[in-house]
mmCIF file of C-alpha atoms in Angstrom:
data_model
loop_
_atom_site.group_PDB
_atom_site.id
_atom_site.type_symbol
_atom_site.label_atom_id
_atom_site.label_comp_id
_atom_site.label_asym_id
_atom_site.label_seq_id
_atom_site.Cartn_x
_atom_site.Cartn_y
_atom_site.Cartn_z
ATOM 1 C CA MET A 21 -23.072 -162.705 93.752
ATOM 2 C CA THR A 22 -19.914 -162.459 91.657
ATOM 3 C CA ILE A 23 -21.999 -162.152 88.534
ATOM 4 C CA GLU A 24 -23.976 -159.285 90.036
ATOM 5 C CA ILE A 25 -20.797 -157.432 91.034
ATOM 6 C CA SER A 26 -19.272 -157.944 87.597
ATOM 7 C CA LEU A 27 -22.505 -156.720 85.956
ATOM 8 C CA LEU A 28 -22.557 -153.727 88.288
ATOM 9 C CA LEU A 29 -18.933 -152.891 87.463
ATOM 10 C CA SER A 30 -19.621 -153.312 83.757
ATOM 11 C CA GLY A 31 -22.657 -151.035 83.978
ATOM 12 C CA VAL A 32 -20.710 -148.385 85.913
ATOM 13 C CA SER A 33 -17.810 -148.521 83.450
ATOM 14 C CA VAL A 34 -20.206 -148.193 80.479
ATOM 15 C CA ALA A 35 -21.869 -145.215 82.187
ATOM 16 C CA PHE A 36 -18.477 -143.562 82.764
ATOM 17 C CA ALA A 37 -17.436 -144.230 79.188
ATOM 18 C CA ILE A 38 -20.611 -142.584 77.886
ATOM 19 C CA PHE A 39 -20.189 -139.643 80.309
ATOM 20 C CA PHE A 40 -16.557 -139.025 79.323
ATOM 21 C CA GLY A 41 -17.403 -139.443 75.639
ATOM 22 C CA ILE A 42 -20.095 -136.774 75.888
ATOM 23 C CA CYS A 43 -17.795 -134.452 77.866
ATOM 24 C CA SER A 44 -14.958 -134.748 75.351
ATOM 25 C CA LYS A 45 -17.386 -134.192 72.446
ATOM 26 C CA GLN A 46 -18.676 -130.987 74.051
ATOM 27 C CA ARG A 47 -15.139 -129.808 74.764
ATOM 28 C CA ASN A 48 -14.116 -130.458 71.147
ATOM 29 C CA GLU A 49 -17.167 -128.581 69.869
ATOM 30 C CA LYS A 50 -16.295 -125.573 72.056
ATOM 31 C CA LYS A 51 -12.713 -125.701 70.870
ATOM 32 C CA ASP A 52 -13.809 -125.896 67.227
ATOM 33 C CA THR A 53 -16.172 -122.976 67.756
ATOM 34 C CA GLN A 54 -13.393 -120.907 69.345
ATOM 35 C CA GLU A 55 -10.981 -121.766 66.539
ATOM 36 C CA ASP A 56 -13.604 -120.840 63.941
ATOM 37 C CA ALA A 57 -14.229 -117.551 65.721
ATOM 38 C CA GLU A 58 -10.501 -116.810 65.872
ATOM 39 C CA GLN A 59 -10.071 -117.681 62.218
ATOM 40 C CA ARG A 60 -13.022 -115.467 61.267
ATOM 41 C CA ALA A 61 -11.614 -112.626 63.362
ATOM 42 C CA THR A 62 -8.223 -113.011 61.686
ATOM 43 C CA THR A 63 -9.787 -113.053 58.228
ATOM 44 C CA ASP A 64 -11.980 -110.044 59.024
ATOM 45 C CA THR A 65 -8.971 -108.132 60.309
ATOM 46 C CA MET A 66 -7.009 -108.879 57.146
ATOM 47 C CA VAL A 67 -9.932 -107.746 54.997
ATOM 48 C CA MET A 68 -10.282 -104.532 57.004
ATOM 49 C CA VAL A 69 -6.565 -103.767 56.666
ATOM 50 C CA LYS A 70 -6.699 -104.347 52.919
ATOM 51 C CA LEU A 71 -9.784 -102.122 52.603
ATOM 52 C CA GLU A 72 -8.037 -99.377 54.572
ATOM 53 C CA ASN A 73 -5.031 -99.661 52.251
ATOM 54 C CA ILE A 74 -7.321 -99.380 49.231
ATOM 55 C CA ALA A 75 -9.026 -96.338 50.770
ATOM 56 C CA ASP A 76 -5.624 -94.709 51.373
ATOM 57 C CA ASP A 77 -4.597 -95.439 47.786
ATOM 58 C CA LEU A 78 -7.829 -93.887 46.523
ATOM 59 C CA LYS A 79 -7.192 -90.772 48.592
ATOM 60 C CA ASP A 80 -3.704 -90.523 47.092
ATOM 61 C CA ILE A 81 -5.101 -90.933 43.581
ATOM 62 C CA LYS A 82 -7.722 -88.225 44.203
ATOM 63 C CA ARG A 83 -5.083 -85.868 45.580
ATOM 64 C CA GLU A 84 -2.822 -86.476 42.570
ATOM 65 C CA SER A 85 -5.777 -85.959 40.240
ATOM 66 C CA ARG A 86 -6.549 -82.610 41.887
ATOM 67 C CA GLU A 87 -2.888 -81.612 41.599
ATOM 68 C CA ASN A 88 -2.875 -82.608 37.920
ATOM 69 C CA ARG A 89 -6.007 -80.548 37.270
ATOM 70 C CA GLU A 90 -4.449 -77.527 38.955
ATOM 71 C CA GLU A 91 -1.260 -77.989 36.949
ATOM 72 C CA MET A 92 -3.273 -78.287 33.716
ATOM 73 C CA LYS A 93 -5.163 -75.114 34.611
ATOM 74 C CA THR A 94 -1.880 -73.292 35.219
ATOM 75 C CA LEU A 95 -0.440 -74.573 31.944
ATOM 76 C CA ARG A 96 -3.573 -73.491 30.038
ATOM 77 C CA GLU A 97 -3.270 -70.014 31.495
ATOM 78 C CA ARG A 98 0.401 -69.852 30.496
ATOM 79 C CA VAL A 99 -0.410 -71.038 26.958
ATOM 80 C CA VAL A 100 -3.050 -68.307 26.629
ATOM 81 C CA ILE A 101 -0.537 -65.696 27.778
ATOM 82 C CA VAL A 102 2.074 -66.993 25.323
ATOM 83 C CA GLU A 103 -0.475 -66.994 22.487
ATOM 84 C CA GLN A 104 -1.466 -63.416 23.259
ATOM 85 C CA SER A 105 2.155 -62.392 23.396
ATOM 86 C CA LEU A 106 2.789 -64.149 20.099
ATOM 87 C CA LYS A 107 -0.175 -62.368 18.478
ATOM 88 C CA SER A 108 1.141 -59.066 19.741
ATOM 89 C CA TYR A 109 4.599 -59.876 18.366
ATOM 90 C CA HIS A 110 3.131 -60.846 14.974
ATOM 91 C CA LYS A 111 1.204 -57.574 14.817
ATOM 92 C CA ARG A 112 4.339 -55.595 15.561
ATOM 93 C CA LEU A 113 6.322 -57.640 13.062
ATOM 94 C CA ASP A 114 3.655 -57.194 10.385
ATOM 95 C CA GLY A 115 3.574 -53.448 11.116
ATOM 96 C CA GLU A 116 7.337 -53.165 10.624
ATOM 97 C CA GLN A 117 7.193 -55.138 7.399
ATOM 98 C CA HIS A 118 4.457 -52.883 6.001
ATOM 99 C CA SER A 119 6.368 -49.749 6.998
ATOM 100 C CA ASP A 120 9.514 -51.030 5.280
ATOM 101 C CA ARG A 121 7.794 -51.298 1.901
#
């Protein structure tokens, strides 16, 4: 009878060991899955923030480019006005030189 009780206790303890082993394995898998999900979420958030920063930088570059184009247009117009004024001055100067002779 003592052998049967010791075998019964051994069997029960083996069953509990297997049960607790399976439970801890499942718990660890859930924990690993949650940690992976959190890590992915963190990485995705960092990527999104960096992409938003790049988009903002691109908007700034486009705005500056537009401003530069407008400034170039204004400068071109001023150069044309100065050239016309210079032509007019040369004509007047040439006219005075011809009248002096």
